[in-house]
Coordinates of C-alpha atoms in Angstrom, one line a residue:
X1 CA 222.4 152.8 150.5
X2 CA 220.2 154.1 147.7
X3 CA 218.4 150.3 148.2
X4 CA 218.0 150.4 151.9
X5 CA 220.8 147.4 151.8
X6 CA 223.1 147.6 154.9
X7 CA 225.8 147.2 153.0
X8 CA 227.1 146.5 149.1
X9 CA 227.6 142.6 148.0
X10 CA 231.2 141.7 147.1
X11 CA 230.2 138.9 144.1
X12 CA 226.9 136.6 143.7
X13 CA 227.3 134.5 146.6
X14 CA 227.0 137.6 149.0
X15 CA 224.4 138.8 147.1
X16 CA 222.2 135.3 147.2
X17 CA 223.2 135.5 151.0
X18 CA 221.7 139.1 151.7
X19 CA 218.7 138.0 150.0
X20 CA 218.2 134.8 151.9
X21 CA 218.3 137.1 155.2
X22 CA 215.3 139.5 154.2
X23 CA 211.4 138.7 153.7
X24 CA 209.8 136.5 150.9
X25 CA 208.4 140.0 149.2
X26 CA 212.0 141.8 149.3
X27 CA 213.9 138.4 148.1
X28 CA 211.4 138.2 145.0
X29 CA 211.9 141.6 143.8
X30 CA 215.6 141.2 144.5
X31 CA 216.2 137.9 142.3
X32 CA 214.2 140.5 139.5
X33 CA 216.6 143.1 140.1
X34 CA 219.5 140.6 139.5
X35 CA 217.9 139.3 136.3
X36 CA 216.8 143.2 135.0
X37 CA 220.5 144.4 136.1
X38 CA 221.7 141.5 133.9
X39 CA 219.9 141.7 131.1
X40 CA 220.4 145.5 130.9
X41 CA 224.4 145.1 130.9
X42 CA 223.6 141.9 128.5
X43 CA 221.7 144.1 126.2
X44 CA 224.0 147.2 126.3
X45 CA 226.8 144.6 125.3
X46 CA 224.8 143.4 122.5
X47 CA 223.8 146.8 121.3
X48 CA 227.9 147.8 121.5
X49 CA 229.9 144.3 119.5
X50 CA 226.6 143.4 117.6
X51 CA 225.2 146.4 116.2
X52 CA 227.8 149.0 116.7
X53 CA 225.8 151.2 118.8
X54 CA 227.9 153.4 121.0
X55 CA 226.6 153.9 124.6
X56 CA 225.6 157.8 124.2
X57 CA 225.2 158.0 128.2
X58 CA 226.4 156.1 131.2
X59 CA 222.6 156.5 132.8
X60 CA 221.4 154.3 129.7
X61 CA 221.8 151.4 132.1
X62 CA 220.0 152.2 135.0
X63 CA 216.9 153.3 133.1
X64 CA 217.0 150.2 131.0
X65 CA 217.0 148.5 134.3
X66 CA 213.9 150.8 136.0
X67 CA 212.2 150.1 132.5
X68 CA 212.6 146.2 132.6
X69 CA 211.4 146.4 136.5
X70 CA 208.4 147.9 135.7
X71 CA 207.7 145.6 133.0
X72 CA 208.1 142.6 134.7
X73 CA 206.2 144.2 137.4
X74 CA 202.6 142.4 136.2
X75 CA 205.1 139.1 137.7
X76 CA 204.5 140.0 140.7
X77 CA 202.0 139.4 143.7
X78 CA 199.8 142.2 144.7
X79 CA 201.3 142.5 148.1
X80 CA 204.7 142.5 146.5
X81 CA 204.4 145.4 143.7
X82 CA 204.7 148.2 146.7
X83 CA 208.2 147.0 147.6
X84 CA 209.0 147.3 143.1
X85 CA 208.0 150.7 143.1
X86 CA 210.4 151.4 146.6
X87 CA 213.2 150.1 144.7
X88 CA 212.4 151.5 141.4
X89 CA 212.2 154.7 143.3
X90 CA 215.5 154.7 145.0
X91 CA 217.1 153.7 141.9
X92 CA 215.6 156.8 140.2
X93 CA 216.5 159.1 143.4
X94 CA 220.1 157.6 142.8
X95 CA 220.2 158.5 139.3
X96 CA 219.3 162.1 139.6
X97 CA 221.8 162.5 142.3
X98 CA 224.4 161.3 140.0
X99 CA 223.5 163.7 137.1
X100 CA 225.0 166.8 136.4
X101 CA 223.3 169.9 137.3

């Protein structure tokens, strides 16, 4: 898993549980993840009903989100920014495996 998660949550409540079984530093940058993921579909929603902007590229959300993460990254503790850049990483990584060569 492109997140080092053993496995994917099913709905919010499994997500919320996999968090409350890993360390303080992981759960923090998970909740952001959650919020960044949200506001990125949020956003993209907006952009479609509201201002009639076409998505031009399935990938548009998973760089908003990496963008959004390393914004909110000055949120965080020292000791807490290595494990944001891990996952920013892996979410990159994920991306350019899904990209056409």
């Amino acid at each position: 898993m492109p997140l080092g998660w053993s496995r994917i949550p099913h709905d919010f409540d499994d997500f919320f549980l996999m968090l409350g079984k890993t360390s303080s530093k992981t759960s923090k940058v998970g909740f952001m993840l959650l919020a960044a993921l949200v506001w990125s579909l949020w956003s993209i929603r907006n952009d479609m009903i509201l201002r009639n902007k076409m998505v031009s590229s399935s990938l548009m959300a998973p760089f908003r989100l990496i963008g959004l993460l390393l914004q909110w990254k000055i949120l965080l503790k020292l000791e807490e920014v290595p494990t944001l850049e891990q996952t920013t990483k892996a979410i990159q990584e994920a991306i350019d495996a899904l990209r056409p060569s």
